[in-house]
Amino acid sequence: MTRIVVLISGGGSNLQSLLDQCQTGSLDADIVAVISNRPDAFGLSRARQAGVKALTLDHTGYANRAAFDAALAELIEAQQPDLIVLAGFMRILTDDFVRRFPGKMINIHPSLLPRYPGLNTHQRALDAGDSQAGATVHFVTAELDGGPPIAQVEVPISDQDDAESLARKVLAQEHRLYPTVVDWFVKGRLRLDANQVLLDDQPLPKGGRLLDTASL
């Protein structure tokens, strides 16, 4: 069974969607540990409630980013994961860290990458007058939110939306998109080969696969 480690920094709602899928058997995987860089992250409580190992590695206890990343990599490797899932992990990872887990680490970002990497994605989409927002799951590389996209889902922006309402709409679709992509990996359908995303051994387009919300 595929062993998954989930990294979080906050509430862990995407973590909860994965825990739920594992519990029902919809996702044939084992979340072996949840690791947070913040001791007060509510996602740790979600893990404990599900009977999953909840670990804290407080980044404030390390002199610099490199030292924290080295300790985090060792902690992750001790869990022997097949896949590392970033679910609201609010840390910029060093090149050395990323190179230790090639093709084994994915992240979800609340925008239609390459538009709006980084923070404040929903307000930026509104300020630009976009008609669509969305979310992207991508493989993690050293470039911030710049790894090869795997899949995206679009969310329409209405005239009544503000950043908060748009965030809720996008997050609801994240909870459906992320387990779908994780399931592809678990079933051996998804892999990264020389920075090219392959699904069922076929190269995906540069922006990843655009999924209809009805198919999630």
Coordinates of C-alpha atoms in Angstrom, one line a residue:
M1 CA 0.0 0.0 0.0
T2 CA 1.3 3.5 -0.9
R3 CA 2.7 5.3 2.1
I4 CA 1.9 9.0 2.3
V5 CA 3.3 11.8 4.4
V6 CA 1.3 15.0 4.5
L7 CA 2.9 18.3 5.4
I8 CA 0.7 21.1 6.8
S9 CA 1.0 24.5 8.5
G10 CA -2.7 25.2 9.4
G11 CA -6.2 23.9 9.5
G12 CA -5.7 20.9 7.2
S13 CA -8.9 20.9 5.3
N14 CA -7.2 19.3 2.3
L15 CA -5.7 16.8 4.7
Q16 CA -9.2 16.0 6.0
S17 CA -10.4 15.3 2.4
L18 CA -7.5 12.8 2.0
L19 CA -8.1 11.2 5.4
D20 CA -11.8 10.8 4.6
Q21 CA -11.0 9.1 1.2
C22 CA -8.6 6.7 2.9
Q23 CA -11.1 5.9 5.6
T24 CA -13.9 5.0 3.1
G25 CA -11.5 3.0 1.0
S26 CA -11.9 5.4 -2.0
L27 CA -8.2 6.0 -1.8
D28 CA -6.2 2.8 -1.3
A29 CA -3.3 4.4 0.6
D30 CA -1.9 4.8 4.1
I31 CA -1.3 8.2 5.5
V32 CA 1.6 7.2 7.8
A33 CA 2.3 10.6 9.3
V34 CA 1.2 14.3 9.3
I35 CA 4.0 16.8 9.9
S36 CA 3.5 20.4 10.8
N37 CA 6.0 23.2 11.2
R38 CA 3.5 24.9 13.6
P39 CA 2.7 23.2 16.9
D40 CA -0.8 24.8 17.1
A41 CA -1.9 23.7 13.6
F42 CA -5.4 22.3 13.8
G43 CA -4.5 19.7 11.1
L44 CA -2.6 17.9 13.8
S45 CA -5.8 17.4 15.7
R46 CA -7.4 16.0 12.5
A47 CA -4.6 13.5 12.2
R48 CA -4.8 12.4 15.8
Q49 CA -8.6 12.0 15.5
A50 CA -8.0 9.7 12.5
G51 CA -5.4 7.6 14.3
V52 CA -2.6 9.0 12.2
K53 CA 0.8 9.9 13.7
A54 CA 1.0 13.7 14.2
L55 CA 4.4 15.2 14.4
T56 CA 5.7 18.7 14.9
L57 CA 8.9 20.2 13.7
D58 CA 8.8 23.9 14.8
H59 CA 10.8 25.9 12.3
T60 CA 11.4 28.7 14.9
G61 CA 13.8 26.3 16.6
Y62 CA 16.3 26.3 13.8
A63 CA 18.9 28.9 12.9
N64 CA 18.1 29.1 9.2
R65 CA 16.0 27.6 6.4
A66 CA 18.7 25.1 5.4
A67 CA 18.9 23.6 8.9
F68 CA 15.2 23.2 9.2
D69 CA 14.9 21.6 5.8
A70 CA 17.7 19.1 6.7
A71 CA 15.9 18.1 9.9
L72 CA 12.5 17.9 8.0
A73 CA 14.0 15.7 5.3
E74 CA 15.4 13.3 7.9
L75 CA 12.0 13.2 9.7
I76 CA 10.2 12.5 6.4
E77 CA 12.7 9.8 5.4
A78 CA 12.2 8.0 8.7
Q79 CA 8.5 7.5 7.7
Q80 CA 9.6 5.8 4.4
P81 CA 7.0 7.5 2.3
D82 CA 6.2 6.8 -1.4
L83 CA 4.5 10.2 -1.7
I84 CA 4.8 13.5 0.1
V85 CA 1.7 15.7 -0.1
L86 CA 2.0 19.4 0.7
A87 CA -1.4 20.5 2.0
G88 CA -1.2 24.2 3.1
F89 CA 2.5 23.8 4.1
M90 CA 3.6 27.5 4.2
R91 CA 7.3 27.1 3.8
I92 CA 9.6 27.8 0.9
L93 CA 11.7 24.7 0.4
T94 CA 15.4 24.8 -0.3
D95 CA 16.9 23.2 -3.5
D96 CA 18.7 20.6 -1.4
F97 CA 15.4 19.5 0.2
V98 CA 13.6 19.2 -3.1
R99 CA 16.4 17.2 -4.7
R100 CA 16.0 14.5 -2.0
F101 CA 12.5 13.6 -3.1
P102 CA 12.4 13.8 -7.0
G103 CA 9.0 13.0 -8.4
K104 CA 7.7 12.1 -5.0
M105 CA 6.3 15.5 -3.8
I106 CA 3.2 17.3 -4.9
N107 CA 1.5 20.5 -3.9
I108 CA -1.9 22.2 -4.4
H109 CA -2.0 25.9 -5.1
P110 CA -5.2 28.1 -5.2
S111 CA -4.8 29.6 -8.7
L112 CA -4.6 28.5 -12.3
L113 CA -0.8 28.4 -12.5
P114 CA 1.3 29.9 -13.9
R115 CA -1.0 32.8 -13.0
Y116 CA -0.6 34.1 -9.4
P117 CA 2.1 32.0 -7.8
G118 CA 2.7 32.9 -4.1
L119 CA 0.1 34.5 -1.8
N120 CA -3.1 36.6 -2.1
T121 CA -4.1 34.6 -5.2
H122 CA -7.9 35.3 -5.0
Q123 CA -7.5 39.1 -4.6
R124 CA -5.0 39.2 -7.5
A125 CA -7.5 37.3 -9.7
L126 CA -10.3 39.8 -8.8
D127 CA -8.0 42.8 -9.3
A128 CA -7.1 41.5 -12.8
G129 CA -10.8 41.2 -13.7
D130 CA -10.5 37.5 -14.4
S131 CA -13.6 35.5 -15.2
Q132 CA -12.1 32.2 -13.8
A133 CA -10.1 31.3 -10.8
G134 CA -9.2 27.8 -9.8
A135 CA -6.6 25.4 -8.3
T136 CA -3.6 23.6 -9.6
V137 CA -1.9 20.4 -8.4
H138 CA 1.8 20.2 -9.4
F139 CA 4.9 18.4 -8.7
V140 CA 7.2 20.3 -6.4
T141 CA 10.5 21.7 -7.7
A142 CA 12.9 24.3 -6.3
E143 CA 10.9 27.1 -8.1
L144 CA 8.1 28.5 -5.9
D145 CA 4.8 27.1 -7.3
G146 CA 6.7 26.5 -10.5
G147 CA 6.8 22.7 -10.7
P148 CA 5.2 20.9 -13.6
P149 CA 1.4 21.1 -13.4
I150 CA -0.6 17.8 -13.1
A151 CA -4.2 18.9 -13.1
Q152 CA -6.3 22.0 -12.8
V153 CA -9.9 22.9 -12.0
E154 CA -11.6 26.1 -12.9
V155 CA -14.0 28.1 -10.7
P156 CA -16.1 30.9 -12.2
I157 CA -15.8 34.3 -10.7
S158 CA -19.1 36.1 -10.2
D159 CA -19.7 39.9 -9.9
Q160 CA -20.6 39.3 -6.2
D161 CA -17.4 37.6 -5.3
D162 CA -14.8 39.0 -3.0
A163 CA -11.6 37.4 -2.0
E164 CA -13.2 35.5 0.9
S165 CA -16.1 34.1 -1.0
L166 CA -13.8 33.1 -3.9
A167 CA -11.5 31.4 -1.5
R168 CA -14.4 29.3 -0.2
K169 CA -15.4 28.3 -3.7
V170 CA -11.9 27.4 -4.8
L171 CA -11.2 25.4 -1.6
A172 CA -14.4 23.3 -2.1
Q173 CA -13.0 22.2 -5.5
E174 CA -9.5 21.6 -4.0
H175 CA -11.0 19.1 -1.7
R176 CA -12.2 17.1 -4.8
L177 CA -9.2 17.8 -7.0
Y178 CA -6.4 16.7 -4.6
P179 CA -7.7 13.2 -3.8
T180 CA -8.2 12.6 -7.5
V181 CA -4.6 13.4 -8.3
V182 CA -3.3 11.5 -5.3
D183 CA -5.3 8.5 -6.5
W184 CA -3.6 8.7 -9.9
F185 CA -0.3 8.4 -8.2
V186 CA -1.4 5.6 -5.8
K187 CA -2.6 3.6 -8.8
G188 CA 0.7 4.0 -10.6
R189 CA -0.8 6.1 -13.3
L190 CA 1.1 9.3 -12.6
R191 CA 4.8 9.9 -12.7
L192 CA 7.4 12.6 -13.4
D193 CA 10.0 11.8 -16.0
A194 CA 12.7 14.4 -16.8
N195 CA 10.4 17.2 -15.7
Q196 CA 7.6 15.9 -17.9
V197 CA 4.3 14.8 -16.3
L198 CA 3.1 11.4 -17.6
L199 CA -0.4 10.1 -17.0
D200 CA -1.0 6.6 -18.2
D201 CA 2.4 6.9 -19.9
Q202 CA 1.1 9.8 -22.0
P203 CA 2.6 13.3 -21.6
L204 CA 0.2 15.9 -20.2
P205 CA 0.0 19.3 -21.8
K206 CA 2.1 22.1 -20.3
G207 CA -0.6 23.3 -18.0
G208 CA -1.6 19.9 -16.8
R209 CA -5.0 18.2 -17.4
L210 CA -8.0 20.6 -17.0
L211 CA -10.7 18.7 -15.1
D212 CA -14.4 19.4 -15.3
T213 CA -15.9 19.8 -11.8
A214 CA -18.6 17.3 -12.7
S215 CA -15.9 14.6 -13.2
L216 CA -14.4 15.1 -9.7

